[in-house]
XYZ file of N, CA and C in Angstrom:
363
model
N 49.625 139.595 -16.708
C 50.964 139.131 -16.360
C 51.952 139.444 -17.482
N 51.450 139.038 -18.640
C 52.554 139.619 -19.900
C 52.917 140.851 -19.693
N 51.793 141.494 -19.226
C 52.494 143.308 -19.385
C 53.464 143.914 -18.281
N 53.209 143.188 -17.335
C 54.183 143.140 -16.181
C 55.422 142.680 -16.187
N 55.543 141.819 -17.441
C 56.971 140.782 -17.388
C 57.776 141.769 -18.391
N 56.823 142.615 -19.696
C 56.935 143.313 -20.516
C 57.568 144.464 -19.581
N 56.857 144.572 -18.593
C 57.838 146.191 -18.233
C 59.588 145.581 -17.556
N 58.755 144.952 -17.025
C 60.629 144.011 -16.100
C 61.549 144.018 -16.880
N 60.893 143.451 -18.230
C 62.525 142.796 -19.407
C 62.236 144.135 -20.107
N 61.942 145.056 -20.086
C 62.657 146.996 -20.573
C 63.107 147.415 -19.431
N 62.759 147.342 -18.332
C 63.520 148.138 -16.853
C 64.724 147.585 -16.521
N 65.090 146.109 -17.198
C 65.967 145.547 -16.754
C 66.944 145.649 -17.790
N 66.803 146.237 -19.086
C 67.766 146.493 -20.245
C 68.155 147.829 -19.783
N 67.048 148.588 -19.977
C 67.535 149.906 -19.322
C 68.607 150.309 -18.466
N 68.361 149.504 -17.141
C 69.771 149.324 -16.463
C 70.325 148.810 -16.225
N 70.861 147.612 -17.537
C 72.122 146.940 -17.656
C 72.694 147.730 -18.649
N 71.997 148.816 -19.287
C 72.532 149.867 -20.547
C 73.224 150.707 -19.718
N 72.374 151.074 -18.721
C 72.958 152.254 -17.815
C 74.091 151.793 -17.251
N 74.042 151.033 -16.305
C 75.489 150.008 -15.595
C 76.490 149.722 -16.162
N 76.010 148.961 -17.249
C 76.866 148.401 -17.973
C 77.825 147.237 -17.150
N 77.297 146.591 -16.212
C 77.870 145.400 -15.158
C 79.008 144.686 -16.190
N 79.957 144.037 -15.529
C 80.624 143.069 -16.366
C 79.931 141.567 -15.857
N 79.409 141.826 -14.410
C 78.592 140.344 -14.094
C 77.985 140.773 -13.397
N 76.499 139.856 -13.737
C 75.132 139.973 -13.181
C 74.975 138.914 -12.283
N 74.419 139.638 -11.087
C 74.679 138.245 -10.075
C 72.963 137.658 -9.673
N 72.804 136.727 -9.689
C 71.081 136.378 -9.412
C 71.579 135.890 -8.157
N 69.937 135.658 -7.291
C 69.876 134.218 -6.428
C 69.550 133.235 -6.901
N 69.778 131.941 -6.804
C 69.250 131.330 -7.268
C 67.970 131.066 -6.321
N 66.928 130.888 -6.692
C 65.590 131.082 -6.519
C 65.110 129.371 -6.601
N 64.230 129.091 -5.013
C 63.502 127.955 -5.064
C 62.259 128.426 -4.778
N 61.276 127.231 -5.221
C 59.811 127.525 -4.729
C 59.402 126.442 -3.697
N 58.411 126.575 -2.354
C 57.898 125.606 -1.586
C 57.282 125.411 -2.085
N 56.624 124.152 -1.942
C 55.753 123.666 -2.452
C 54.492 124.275 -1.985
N 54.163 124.435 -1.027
C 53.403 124.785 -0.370
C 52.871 126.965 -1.136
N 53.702 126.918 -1.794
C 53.699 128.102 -2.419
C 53.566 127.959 -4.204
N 52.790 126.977 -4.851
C 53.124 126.906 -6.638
C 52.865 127.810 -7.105
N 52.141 128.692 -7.071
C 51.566 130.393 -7.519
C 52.924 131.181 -7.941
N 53.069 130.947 -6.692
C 54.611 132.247 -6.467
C 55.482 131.173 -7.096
N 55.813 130.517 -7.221
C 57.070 129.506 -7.938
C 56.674 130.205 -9.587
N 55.650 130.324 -9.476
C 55.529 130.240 -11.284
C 55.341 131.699 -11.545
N 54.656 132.543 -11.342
C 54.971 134.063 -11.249
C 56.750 134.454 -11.043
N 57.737 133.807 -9.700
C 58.945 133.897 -9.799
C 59.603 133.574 -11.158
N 59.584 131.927 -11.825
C 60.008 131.888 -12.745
C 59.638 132.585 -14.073
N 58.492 133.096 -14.399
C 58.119 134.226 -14.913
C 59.204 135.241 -15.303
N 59.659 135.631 -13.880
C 60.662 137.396 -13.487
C 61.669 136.949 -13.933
N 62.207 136.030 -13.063
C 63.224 135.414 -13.545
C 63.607 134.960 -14.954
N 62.994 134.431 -15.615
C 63.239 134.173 -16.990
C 63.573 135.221 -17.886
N 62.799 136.464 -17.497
C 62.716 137.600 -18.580
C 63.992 138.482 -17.898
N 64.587 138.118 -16.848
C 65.846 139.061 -16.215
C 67.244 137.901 -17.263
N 66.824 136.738 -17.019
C 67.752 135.754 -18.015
C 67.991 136.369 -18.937
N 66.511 136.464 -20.131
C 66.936 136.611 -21.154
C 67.462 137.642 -21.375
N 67.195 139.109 -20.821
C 67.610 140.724 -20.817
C 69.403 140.191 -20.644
N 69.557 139.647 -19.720
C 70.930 139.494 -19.429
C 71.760 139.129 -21.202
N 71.285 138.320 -21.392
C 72.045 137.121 -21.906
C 72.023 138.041 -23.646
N 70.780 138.829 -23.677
C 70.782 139.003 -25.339
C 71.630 140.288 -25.012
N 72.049 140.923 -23.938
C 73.208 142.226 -23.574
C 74.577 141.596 -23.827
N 74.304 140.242 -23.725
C 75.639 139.914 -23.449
C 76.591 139.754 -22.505
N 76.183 139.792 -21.097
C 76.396 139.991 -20.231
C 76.781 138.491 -19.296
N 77.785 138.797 -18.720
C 78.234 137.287 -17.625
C 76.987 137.134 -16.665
N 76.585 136.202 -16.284
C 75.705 136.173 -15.405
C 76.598 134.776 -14.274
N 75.910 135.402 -12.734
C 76.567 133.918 -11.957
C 75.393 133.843 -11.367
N 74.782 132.672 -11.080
C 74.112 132.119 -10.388
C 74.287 131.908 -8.799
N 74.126 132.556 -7.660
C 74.335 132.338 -6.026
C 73.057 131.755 -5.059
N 73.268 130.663 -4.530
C 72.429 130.134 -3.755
C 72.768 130.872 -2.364
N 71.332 130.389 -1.727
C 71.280 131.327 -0.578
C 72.190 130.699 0.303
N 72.692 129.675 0.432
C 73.391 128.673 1.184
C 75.078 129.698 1.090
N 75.451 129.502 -0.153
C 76.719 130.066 -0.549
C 77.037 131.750 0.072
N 75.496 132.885 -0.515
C 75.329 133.628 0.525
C 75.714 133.663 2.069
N 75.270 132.889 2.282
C 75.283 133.280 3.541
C 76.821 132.454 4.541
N 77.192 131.268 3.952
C 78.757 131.121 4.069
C 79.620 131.902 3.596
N 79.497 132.670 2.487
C 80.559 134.194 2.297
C 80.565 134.866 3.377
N 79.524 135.332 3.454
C 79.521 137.077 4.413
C 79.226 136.654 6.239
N 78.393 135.224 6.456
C 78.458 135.091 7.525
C 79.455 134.036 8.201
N 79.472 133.068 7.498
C 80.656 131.911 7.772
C 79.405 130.822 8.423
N 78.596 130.617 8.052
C 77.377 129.612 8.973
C 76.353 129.509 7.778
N 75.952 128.921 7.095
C 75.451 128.271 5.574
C 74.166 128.598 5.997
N 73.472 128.123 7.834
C 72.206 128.394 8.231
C 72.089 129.610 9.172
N 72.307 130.740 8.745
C 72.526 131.752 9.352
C 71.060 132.362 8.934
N 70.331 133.256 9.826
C 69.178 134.091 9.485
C 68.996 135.293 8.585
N 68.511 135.640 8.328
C 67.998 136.945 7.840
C 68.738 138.198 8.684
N 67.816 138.243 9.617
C 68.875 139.177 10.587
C 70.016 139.102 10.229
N 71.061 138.205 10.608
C 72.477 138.080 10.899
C 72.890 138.113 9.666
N 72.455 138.125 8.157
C 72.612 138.454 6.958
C 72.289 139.992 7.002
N 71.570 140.373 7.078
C 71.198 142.097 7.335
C 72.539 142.648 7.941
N 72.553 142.205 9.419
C 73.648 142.925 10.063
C 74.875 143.004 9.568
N 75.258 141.684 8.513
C 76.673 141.437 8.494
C 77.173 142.618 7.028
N 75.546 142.777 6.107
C 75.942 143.465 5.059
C 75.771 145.211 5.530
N 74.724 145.602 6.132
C 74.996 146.497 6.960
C 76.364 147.073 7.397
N 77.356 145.871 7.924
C 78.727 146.426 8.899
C 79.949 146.324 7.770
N 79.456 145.711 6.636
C 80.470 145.429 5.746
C 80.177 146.711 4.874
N 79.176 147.622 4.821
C 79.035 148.412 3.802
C 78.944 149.996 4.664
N 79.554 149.691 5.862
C 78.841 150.699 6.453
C 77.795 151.695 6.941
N 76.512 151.345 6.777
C 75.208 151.455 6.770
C 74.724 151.409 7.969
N 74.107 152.727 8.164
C 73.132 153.248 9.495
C 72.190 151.646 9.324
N 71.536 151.200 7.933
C 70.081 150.456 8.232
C 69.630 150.263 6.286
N 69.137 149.277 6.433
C 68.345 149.127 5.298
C 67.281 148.915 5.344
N 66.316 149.408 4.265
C 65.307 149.622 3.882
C 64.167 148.024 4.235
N 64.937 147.148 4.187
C 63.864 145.836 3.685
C 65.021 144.683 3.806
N 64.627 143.714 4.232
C 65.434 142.263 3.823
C 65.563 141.867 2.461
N 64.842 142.146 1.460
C 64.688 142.244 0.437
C 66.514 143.156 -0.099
N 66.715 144.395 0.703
C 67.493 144.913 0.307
C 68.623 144.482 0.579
N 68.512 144.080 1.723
C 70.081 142.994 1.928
C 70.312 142.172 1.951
N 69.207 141.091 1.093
C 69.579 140.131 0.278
C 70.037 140.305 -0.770
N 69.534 141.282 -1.606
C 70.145 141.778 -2.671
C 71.785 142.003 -2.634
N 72.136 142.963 -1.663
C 73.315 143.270 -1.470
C 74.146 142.099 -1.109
N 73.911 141.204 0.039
C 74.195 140.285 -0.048
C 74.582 139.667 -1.079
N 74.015 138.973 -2.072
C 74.234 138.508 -3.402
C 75.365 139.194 -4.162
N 74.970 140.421 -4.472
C 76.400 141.313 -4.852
C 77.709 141.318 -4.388
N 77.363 141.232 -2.697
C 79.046 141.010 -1.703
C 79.261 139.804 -2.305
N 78.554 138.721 -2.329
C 79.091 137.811 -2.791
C 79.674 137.215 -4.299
N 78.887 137.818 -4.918
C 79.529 138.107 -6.054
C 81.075 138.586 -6.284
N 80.702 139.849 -5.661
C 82.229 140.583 -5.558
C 83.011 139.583 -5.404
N 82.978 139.324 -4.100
C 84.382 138.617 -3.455
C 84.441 137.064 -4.214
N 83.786 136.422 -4.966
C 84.023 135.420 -5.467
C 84.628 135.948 -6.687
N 84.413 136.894 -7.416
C 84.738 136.873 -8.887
C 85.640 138.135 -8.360
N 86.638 138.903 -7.637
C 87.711 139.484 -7.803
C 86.541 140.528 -7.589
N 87.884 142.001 -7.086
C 87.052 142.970 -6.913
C 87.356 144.088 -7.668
N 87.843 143.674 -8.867
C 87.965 144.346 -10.131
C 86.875 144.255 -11.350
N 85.977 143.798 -10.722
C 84.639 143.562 -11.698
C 83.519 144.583 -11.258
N 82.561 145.330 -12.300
C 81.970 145.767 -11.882
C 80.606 145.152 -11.755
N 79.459 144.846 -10.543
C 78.500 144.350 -10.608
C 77.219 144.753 -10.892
């Protein structure tokens, strides 16, 4: 597990060197209970994307999935799907790869539009 967290916090300097973001946008990240493994492997990733952030110097905002999904969909309990579709039509996109990917993006739209769209993310 160290060597894995070891490659994350260099892949993740790497391209905040490359980017050079003015703000880094996370999810904020819960664990079920029903899941403690993955809660603690997550906080793991998470921690070492913190610290990469923070010793760059870099703004970081914190976005819950709740807030997500009242930006871009207007419904706090909106699905996956209807998060897909909405970043999909907002970005113009045939399709994405994974939910994974438009959650991500997601997070970023939201970013954007909360912090001005003169920032780069």
């Amino acid at each position: 597990m160290s060597r894995r967290l070891s490659q994350i916090y260099a892949d993740v300097n790497v391209l905040l060197s490359a980017v050079k973001p003015e703000l880094v946008a996370v999810e904020n990240i819960f664990s079920l209970v029903r899941y403690p493994r993955a809660g603690i492997l997550l906080g793991g990733v998470i921690g070492v994307i913190y610290l990469a952030v923070f010793q760059s110097n870099m703004a970081m905002k914190e976005i819950t999935t709740k807030e997500v999904k009242n930006a871009l969909v207007g419904y706090g309990s909106a699905d996956k799907d209807q998060v897909r579709r909405t970043v999909q039509a907002m970005l113009q996109m045939d399709g994405l790869p994974s939910f994974h990917a438009a959650d991500a993006l997601a997070v970023a739209l939201t970013a954007f539009y909360r912090n001005g769209p003169g920032r780069r993310l």
